[in-house]
PDB file of C-alpha atoms in Angstrom:
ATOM      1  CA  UNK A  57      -2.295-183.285 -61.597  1.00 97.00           C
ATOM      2  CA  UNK A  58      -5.941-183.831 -61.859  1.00 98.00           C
ATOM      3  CA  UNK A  59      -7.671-183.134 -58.642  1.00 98.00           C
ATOM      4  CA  UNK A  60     -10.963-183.034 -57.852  1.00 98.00           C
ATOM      5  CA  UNK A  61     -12.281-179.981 -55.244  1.00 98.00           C
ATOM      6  CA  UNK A  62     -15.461-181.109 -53.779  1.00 98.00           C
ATOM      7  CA  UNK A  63     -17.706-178.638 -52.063  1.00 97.00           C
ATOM      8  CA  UNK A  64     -16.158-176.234 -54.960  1.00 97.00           C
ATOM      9  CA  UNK A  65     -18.624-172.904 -54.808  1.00 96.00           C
ATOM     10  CA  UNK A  66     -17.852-172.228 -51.044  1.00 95.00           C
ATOM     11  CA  UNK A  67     -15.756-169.339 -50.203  1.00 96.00           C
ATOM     12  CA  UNK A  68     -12.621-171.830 -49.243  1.00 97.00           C
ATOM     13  CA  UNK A  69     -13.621-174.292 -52.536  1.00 97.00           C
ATOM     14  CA  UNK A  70     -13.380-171.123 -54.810  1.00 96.00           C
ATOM     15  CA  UNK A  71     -10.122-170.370 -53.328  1.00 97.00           C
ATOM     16  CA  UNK A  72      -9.079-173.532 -53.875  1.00 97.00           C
ATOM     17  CA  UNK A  73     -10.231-174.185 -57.142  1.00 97.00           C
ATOM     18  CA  UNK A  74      -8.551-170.597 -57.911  1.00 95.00           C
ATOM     19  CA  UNK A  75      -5.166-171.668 -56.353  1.00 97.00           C
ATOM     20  CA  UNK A  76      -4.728-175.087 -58.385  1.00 97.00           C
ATOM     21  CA  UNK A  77      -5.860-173.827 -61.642  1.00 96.00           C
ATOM     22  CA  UNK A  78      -3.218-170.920 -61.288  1.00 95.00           C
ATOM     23  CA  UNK A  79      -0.278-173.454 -60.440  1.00 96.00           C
ATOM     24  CA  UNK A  80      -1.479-175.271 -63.926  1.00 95.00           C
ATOM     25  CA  UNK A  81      -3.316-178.429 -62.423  1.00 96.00           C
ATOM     26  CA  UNK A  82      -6.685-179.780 -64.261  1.00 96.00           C
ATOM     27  CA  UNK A  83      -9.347-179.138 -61.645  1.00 97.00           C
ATOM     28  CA  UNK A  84     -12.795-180.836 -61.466  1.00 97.00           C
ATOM     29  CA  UNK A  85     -15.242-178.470 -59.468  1.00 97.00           C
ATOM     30  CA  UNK A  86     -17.660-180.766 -57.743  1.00 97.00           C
ATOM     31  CA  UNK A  87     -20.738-179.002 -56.407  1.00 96.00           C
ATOM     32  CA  UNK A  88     -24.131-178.509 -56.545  1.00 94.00           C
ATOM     33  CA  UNK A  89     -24.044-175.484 -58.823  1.00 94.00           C
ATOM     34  CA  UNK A  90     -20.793-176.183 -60.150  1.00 95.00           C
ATOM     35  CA  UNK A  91     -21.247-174.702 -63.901  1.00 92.00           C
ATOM     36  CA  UNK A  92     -21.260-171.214 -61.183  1.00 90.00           C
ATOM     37  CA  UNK A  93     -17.808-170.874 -61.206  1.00 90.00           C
ATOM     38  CA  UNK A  94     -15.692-169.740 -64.205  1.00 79.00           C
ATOM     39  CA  UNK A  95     -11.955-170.101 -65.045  1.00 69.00           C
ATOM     40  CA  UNK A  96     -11.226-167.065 -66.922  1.00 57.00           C
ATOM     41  CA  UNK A  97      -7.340-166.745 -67.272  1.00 55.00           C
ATOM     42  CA  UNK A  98      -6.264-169.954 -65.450  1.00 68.00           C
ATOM     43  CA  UNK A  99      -3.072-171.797 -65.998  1.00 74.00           C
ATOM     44  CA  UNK A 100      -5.007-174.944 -65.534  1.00 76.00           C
ATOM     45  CA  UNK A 101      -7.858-177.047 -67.281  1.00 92.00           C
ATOM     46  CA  UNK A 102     -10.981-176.743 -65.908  1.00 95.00           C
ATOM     47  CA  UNK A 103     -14.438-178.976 -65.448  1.00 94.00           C
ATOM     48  CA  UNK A 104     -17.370-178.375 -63.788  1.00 95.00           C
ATOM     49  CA  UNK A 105     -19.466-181.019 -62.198  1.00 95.00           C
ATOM     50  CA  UNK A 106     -22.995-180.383 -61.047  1.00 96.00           C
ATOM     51  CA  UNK A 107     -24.655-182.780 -58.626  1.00 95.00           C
ATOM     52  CA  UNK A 108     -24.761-183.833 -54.809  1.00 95.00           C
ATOM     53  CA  UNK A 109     -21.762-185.020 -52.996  1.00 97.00           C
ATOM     54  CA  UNK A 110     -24.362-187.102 -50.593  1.00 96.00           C
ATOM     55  CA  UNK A 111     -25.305-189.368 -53.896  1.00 97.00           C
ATOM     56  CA  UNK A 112     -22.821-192.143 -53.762  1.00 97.00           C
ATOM     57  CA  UNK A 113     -22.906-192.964 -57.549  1.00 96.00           C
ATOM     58  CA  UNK A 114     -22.575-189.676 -58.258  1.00 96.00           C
ATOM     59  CA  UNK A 115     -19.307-189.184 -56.583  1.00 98.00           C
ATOM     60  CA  UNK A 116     -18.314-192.522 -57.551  1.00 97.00           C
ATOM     61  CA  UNK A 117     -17.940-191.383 -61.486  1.00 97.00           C
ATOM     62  CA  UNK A 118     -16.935-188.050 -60.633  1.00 97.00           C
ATOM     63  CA  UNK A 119     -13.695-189.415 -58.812  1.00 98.00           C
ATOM     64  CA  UNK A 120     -12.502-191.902 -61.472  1.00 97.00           C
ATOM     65  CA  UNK A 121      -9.627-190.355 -63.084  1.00 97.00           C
ATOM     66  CA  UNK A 122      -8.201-188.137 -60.344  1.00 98.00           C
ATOM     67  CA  UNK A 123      -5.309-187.863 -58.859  1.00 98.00           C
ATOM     68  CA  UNK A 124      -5.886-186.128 -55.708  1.00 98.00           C
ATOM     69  CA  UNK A 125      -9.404-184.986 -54.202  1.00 98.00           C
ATOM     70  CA  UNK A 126      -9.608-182.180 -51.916  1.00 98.00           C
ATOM     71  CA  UNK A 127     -12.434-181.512 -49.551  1.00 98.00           C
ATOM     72  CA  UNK A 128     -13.768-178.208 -48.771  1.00 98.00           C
ATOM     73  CA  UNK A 129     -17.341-179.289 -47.457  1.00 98.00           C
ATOM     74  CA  UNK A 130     -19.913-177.063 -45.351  1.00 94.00           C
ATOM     75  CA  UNK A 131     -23.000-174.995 -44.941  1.00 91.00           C
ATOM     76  CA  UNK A 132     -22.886-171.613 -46.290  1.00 83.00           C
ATOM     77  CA  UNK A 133     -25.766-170.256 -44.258  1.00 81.00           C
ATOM     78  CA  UNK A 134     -26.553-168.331 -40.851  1.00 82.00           C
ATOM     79  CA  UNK A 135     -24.699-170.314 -38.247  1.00 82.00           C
ATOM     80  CA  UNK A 136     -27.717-169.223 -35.505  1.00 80.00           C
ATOM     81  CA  UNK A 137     -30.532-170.212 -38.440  1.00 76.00           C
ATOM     82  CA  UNK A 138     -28.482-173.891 -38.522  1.00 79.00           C
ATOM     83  CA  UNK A 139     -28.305-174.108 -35.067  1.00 84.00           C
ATOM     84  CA  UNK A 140     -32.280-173.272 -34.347  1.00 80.00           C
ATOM     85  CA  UNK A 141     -33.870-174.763 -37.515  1.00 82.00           C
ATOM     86  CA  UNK A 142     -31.246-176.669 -38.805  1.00 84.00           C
ATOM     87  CA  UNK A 143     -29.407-176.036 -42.810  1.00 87.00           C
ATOM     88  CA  UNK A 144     -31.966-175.015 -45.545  1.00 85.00           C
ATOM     89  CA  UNK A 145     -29.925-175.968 -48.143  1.00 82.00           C
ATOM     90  CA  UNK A 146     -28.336-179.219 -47.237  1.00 87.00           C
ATOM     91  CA  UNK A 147     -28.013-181.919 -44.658  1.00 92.00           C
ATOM     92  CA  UNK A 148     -26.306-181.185 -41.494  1.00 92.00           C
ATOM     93  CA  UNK A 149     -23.824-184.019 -41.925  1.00 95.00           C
ATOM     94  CA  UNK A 150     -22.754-183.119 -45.232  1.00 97.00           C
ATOM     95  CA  UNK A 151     -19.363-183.193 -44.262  1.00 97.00           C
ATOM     96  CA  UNK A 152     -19.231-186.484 -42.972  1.00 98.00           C
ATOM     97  CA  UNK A 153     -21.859-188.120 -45.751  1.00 98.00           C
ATOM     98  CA  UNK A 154     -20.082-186.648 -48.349  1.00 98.00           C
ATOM     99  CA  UNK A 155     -16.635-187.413 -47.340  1.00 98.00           C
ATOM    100  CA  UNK A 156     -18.000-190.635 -46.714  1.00 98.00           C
ATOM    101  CA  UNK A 157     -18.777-190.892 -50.273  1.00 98.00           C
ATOM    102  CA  UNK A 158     -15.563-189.595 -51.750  1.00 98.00           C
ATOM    103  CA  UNK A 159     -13.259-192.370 -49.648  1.00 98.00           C
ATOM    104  CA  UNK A 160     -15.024-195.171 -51.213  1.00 98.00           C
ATOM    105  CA  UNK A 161     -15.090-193.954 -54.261  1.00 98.00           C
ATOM    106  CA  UNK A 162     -10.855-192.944 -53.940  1.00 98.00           C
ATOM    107  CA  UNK A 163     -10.719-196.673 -52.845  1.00 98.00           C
ATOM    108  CA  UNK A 164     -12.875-197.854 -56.317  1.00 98.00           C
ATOM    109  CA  UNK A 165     -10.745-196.406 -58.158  1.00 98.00           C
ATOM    110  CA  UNK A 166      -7.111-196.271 -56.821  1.00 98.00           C
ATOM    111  CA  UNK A 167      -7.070-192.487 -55.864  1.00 98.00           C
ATOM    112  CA  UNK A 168      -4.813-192.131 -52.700  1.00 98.00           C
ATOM    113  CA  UNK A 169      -4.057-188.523 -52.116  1.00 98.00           C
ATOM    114  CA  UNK A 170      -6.912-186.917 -50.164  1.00 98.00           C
ATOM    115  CA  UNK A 171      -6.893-183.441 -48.393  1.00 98.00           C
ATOM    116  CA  UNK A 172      -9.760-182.688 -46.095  1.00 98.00           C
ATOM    117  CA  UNK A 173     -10.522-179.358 -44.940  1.00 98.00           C
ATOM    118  CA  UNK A 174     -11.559-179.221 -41.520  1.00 98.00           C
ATOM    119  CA  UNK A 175     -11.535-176.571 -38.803  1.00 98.00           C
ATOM    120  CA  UNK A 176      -9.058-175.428 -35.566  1.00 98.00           C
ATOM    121  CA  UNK A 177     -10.502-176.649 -32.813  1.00 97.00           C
ATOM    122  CA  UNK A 178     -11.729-179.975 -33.681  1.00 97.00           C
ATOM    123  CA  UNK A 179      -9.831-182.839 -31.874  1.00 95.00           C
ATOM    124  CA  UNK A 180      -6.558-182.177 -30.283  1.00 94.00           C
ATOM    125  CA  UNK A 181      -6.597-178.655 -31.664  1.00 97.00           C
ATOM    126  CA  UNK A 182      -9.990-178.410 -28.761  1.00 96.00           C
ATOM    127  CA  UNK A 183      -7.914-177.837 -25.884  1.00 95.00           C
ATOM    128  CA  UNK A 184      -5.989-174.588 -28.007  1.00 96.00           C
ATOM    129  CA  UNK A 185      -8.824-172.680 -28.413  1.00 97.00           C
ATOM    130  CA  UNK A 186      -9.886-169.330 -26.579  1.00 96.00           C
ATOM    131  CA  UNK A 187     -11.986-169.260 -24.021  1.00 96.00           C
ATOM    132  CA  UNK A 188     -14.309-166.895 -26.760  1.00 94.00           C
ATOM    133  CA  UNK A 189     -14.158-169.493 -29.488  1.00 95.00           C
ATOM    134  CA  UNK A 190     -15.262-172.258 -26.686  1.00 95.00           C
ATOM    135  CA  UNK A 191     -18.066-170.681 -26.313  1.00 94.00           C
ATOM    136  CA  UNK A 192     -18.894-169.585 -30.237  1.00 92.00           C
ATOM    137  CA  UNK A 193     -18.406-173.607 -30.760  1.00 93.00           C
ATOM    138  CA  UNK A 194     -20.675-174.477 -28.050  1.00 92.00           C
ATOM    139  CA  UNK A 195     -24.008-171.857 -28.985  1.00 91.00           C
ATOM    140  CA  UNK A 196     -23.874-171.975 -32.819  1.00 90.00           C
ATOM    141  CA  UNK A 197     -21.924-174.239 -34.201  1.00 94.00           C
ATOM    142  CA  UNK A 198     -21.584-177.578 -31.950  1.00 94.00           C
ATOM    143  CA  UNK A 199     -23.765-179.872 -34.359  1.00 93.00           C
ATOM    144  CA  UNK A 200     -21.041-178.453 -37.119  1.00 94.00           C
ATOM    145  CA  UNK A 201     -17.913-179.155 -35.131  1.00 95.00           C
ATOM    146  CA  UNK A 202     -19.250-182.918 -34.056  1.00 96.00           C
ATOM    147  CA  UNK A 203     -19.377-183.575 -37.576  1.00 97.00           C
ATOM    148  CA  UNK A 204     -15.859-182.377 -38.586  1.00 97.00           C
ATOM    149  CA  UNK A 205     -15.010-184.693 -35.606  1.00 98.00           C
ATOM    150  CA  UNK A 206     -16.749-187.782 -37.485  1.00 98.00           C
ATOM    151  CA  UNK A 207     -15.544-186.213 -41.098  1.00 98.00           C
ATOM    152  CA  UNK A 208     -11.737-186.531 -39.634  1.00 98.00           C
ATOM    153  CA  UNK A 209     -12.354-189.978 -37.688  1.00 98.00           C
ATOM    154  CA  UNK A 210     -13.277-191.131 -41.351  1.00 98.00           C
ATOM    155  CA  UNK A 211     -10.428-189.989 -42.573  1.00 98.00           C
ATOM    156  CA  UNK A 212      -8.286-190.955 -40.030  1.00 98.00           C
ATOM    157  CA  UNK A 213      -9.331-194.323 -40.818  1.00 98.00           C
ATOM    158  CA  UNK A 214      -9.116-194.201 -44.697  1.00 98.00           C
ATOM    159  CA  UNK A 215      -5.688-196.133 -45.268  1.00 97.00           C
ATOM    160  CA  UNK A 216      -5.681-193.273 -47.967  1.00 98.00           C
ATOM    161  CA  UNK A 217      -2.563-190.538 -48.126  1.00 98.00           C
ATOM    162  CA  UNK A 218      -4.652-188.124 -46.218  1.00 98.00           C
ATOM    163  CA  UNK A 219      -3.883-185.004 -44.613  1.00 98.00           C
ATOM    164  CA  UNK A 220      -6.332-182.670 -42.241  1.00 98.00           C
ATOM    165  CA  UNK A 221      -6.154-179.060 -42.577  1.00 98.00           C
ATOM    166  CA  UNK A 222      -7.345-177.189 -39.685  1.00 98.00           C
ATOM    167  CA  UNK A 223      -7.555-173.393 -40.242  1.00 98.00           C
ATOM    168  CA  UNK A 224      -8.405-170.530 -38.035  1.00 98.00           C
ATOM    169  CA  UNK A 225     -11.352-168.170 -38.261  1.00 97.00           C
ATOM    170  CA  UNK A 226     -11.297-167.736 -42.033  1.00 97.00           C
ATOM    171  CA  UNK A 227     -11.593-164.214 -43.836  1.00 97.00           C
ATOM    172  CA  UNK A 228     -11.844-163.065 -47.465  1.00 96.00           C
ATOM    173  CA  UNK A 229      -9.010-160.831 -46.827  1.00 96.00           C
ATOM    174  CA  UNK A 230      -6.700-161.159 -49.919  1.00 94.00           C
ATOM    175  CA  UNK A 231      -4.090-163.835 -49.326  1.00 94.00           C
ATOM    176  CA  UNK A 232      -1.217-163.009 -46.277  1.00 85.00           C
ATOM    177  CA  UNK A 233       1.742-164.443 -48.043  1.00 90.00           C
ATOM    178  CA  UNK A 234       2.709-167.564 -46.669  1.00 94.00           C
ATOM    179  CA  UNK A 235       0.677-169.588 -44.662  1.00 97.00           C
ATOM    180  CA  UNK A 236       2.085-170.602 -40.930  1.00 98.00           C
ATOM    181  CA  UNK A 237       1.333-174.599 -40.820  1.00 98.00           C
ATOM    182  CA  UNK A 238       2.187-176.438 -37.629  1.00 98.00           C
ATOM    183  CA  UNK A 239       1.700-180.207 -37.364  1.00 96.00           C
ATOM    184  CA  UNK A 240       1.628-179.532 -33.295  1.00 96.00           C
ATOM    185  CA  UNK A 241      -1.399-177.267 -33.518  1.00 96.00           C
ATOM    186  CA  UNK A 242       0.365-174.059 -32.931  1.00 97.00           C
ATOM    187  CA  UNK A 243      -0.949-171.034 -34.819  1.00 98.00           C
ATOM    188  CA  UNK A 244       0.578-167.532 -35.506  1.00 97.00           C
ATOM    189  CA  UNK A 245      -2.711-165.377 -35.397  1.00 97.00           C
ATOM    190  CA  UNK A 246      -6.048-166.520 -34.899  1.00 97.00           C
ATOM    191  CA  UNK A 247      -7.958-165.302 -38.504  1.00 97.00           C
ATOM    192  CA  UNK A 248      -6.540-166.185 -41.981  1.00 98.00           C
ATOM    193  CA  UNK A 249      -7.363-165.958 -45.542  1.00 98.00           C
ATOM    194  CA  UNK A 250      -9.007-168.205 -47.443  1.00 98.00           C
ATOM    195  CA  UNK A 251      -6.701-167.995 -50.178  1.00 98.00           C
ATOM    196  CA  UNK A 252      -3.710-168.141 -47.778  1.00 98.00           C
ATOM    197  CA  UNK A 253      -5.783-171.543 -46.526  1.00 98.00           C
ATOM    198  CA  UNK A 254      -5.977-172.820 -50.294  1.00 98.00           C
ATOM    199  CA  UNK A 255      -2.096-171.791 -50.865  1.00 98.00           C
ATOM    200  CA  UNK A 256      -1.524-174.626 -48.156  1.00 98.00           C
ATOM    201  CA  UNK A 257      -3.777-177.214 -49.455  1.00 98.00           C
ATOM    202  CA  UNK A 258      -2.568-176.759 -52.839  1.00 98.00           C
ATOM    203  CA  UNK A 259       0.848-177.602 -51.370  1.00 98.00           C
ATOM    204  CA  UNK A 260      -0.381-180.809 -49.602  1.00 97.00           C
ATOM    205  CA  UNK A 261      -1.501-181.813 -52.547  1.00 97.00           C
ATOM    206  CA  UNK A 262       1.402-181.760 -54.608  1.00 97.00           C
ATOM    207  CA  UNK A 263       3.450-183.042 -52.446  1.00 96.00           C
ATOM    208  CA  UNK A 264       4.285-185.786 -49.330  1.00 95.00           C
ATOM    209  CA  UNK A 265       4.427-183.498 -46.971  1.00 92.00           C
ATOM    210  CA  UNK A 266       2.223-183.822 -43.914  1.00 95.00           C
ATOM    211  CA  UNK A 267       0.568-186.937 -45.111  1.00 98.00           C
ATOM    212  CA  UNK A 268      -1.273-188.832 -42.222  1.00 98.00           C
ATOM    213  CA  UNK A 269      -1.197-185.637 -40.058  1.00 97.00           C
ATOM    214  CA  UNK A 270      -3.087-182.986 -39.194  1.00 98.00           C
ATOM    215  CA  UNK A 271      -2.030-179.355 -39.456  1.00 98.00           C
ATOM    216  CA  UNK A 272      -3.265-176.043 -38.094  1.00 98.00           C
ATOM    217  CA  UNK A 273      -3.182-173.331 -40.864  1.00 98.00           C
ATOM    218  CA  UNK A 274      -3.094-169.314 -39.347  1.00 98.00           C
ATOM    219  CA  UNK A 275      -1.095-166.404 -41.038  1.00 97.00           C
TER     220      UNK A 275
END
């Protein structure tokens, strides 16, 4: 498959890109600083794109083609520097803007399949969390978490073959095996790997499974 990984030079986009490539897909890195990453000893063809996912016509070219687009969107900086000052680096709603983007431009040009990386906790996954990770959301990172709540209304309301991934707190631990994915929000731990995380969105993308649901992903 072709797919296009936007937000590709995060820790969960690297994973990702790392997890296609190595089941033999042709993966488009969409990023900023795309031409970052490298693809030494992949399975899979490889492309980076550099540019901004918030620049519609931007995104619009870089979709045509695909197959599948997955979404791995943030802000890589200090959560309490975000929350005081706001991100450095990018806009706050980068998640939402740039998903945004991508869904028109899937709809341009016929792409269906779309997996968005979100987070546990957002939407009916709220009422699961820990009385600890209440509180983290709340102080640091409740601008973050309301726009992963517009991010998955959007997608929601795609009429594309979508399907939400919700992980727990995310580690760079190396990958746990196989990842525990519940449609009812239920997790099995409450950290996980990034590349356990990417194991799971590689499988939503290859396959029907989960489509118009939202899972939670823990080890």
């Amino acid at each position: 498959m072709n797919i296009l990984v936007a937000g590709a030079t995060g820790g969960s986009g690297r994973a990702v890109v790392a997890e296609l490539l190595a089941r033999g897909h042709s993966v488009t890195a969409l990023a900023r600083h795309a031409s970052d990453l490298t693809a030494a000893g992949s399975n899979g063809a490889f492309r980076a794109v550099d540019g901004d996912v918030t620049d519609s016509a931007f995104v619009r070219d870089a979709v045509k083609g695909q197959d599948a687009v997955v979404v791995t969107l943030g802000i890589s900086e200090n959560p309490m520097r975000v929350r005081l000052l706001g991100p450095k680096h990018s806009v706050l709603e980068v998640r939402s803007i740039g998903t945004r983007n991508l869904i028109e431009a899937m709809r341009a040009h016929g792409v269906s399949k779309l997996i968005v990386q979100s987070s546990y906790g957002v939407g009916d996954t709220a009422r699961k969390l820990r009385w600890l990770d209440r509180l983290f959301f709340a102080l640091l990172i409740k601008p973050q978490i309301a726009d992963h709540e517009k991010q998955e209304a959007m997608v929601r309301s795609s009429g594309l073959d979508w399907v939400v991934v919700q992980p727990v707190h995310l580690n760079d631990n190396p990958s746990s095996g196989a990842p525990h994915v519940s449609s009812s929000g239920e997790v099995a731990s409450w950290s996980v790997p990034r590349a356990t995380v990417a194991s799971a969105i590689a499988a939503a993308a290859e396959s029907a499974d989960y489509v118009g649901n939202s899972v939670a992903v823990s080890a």
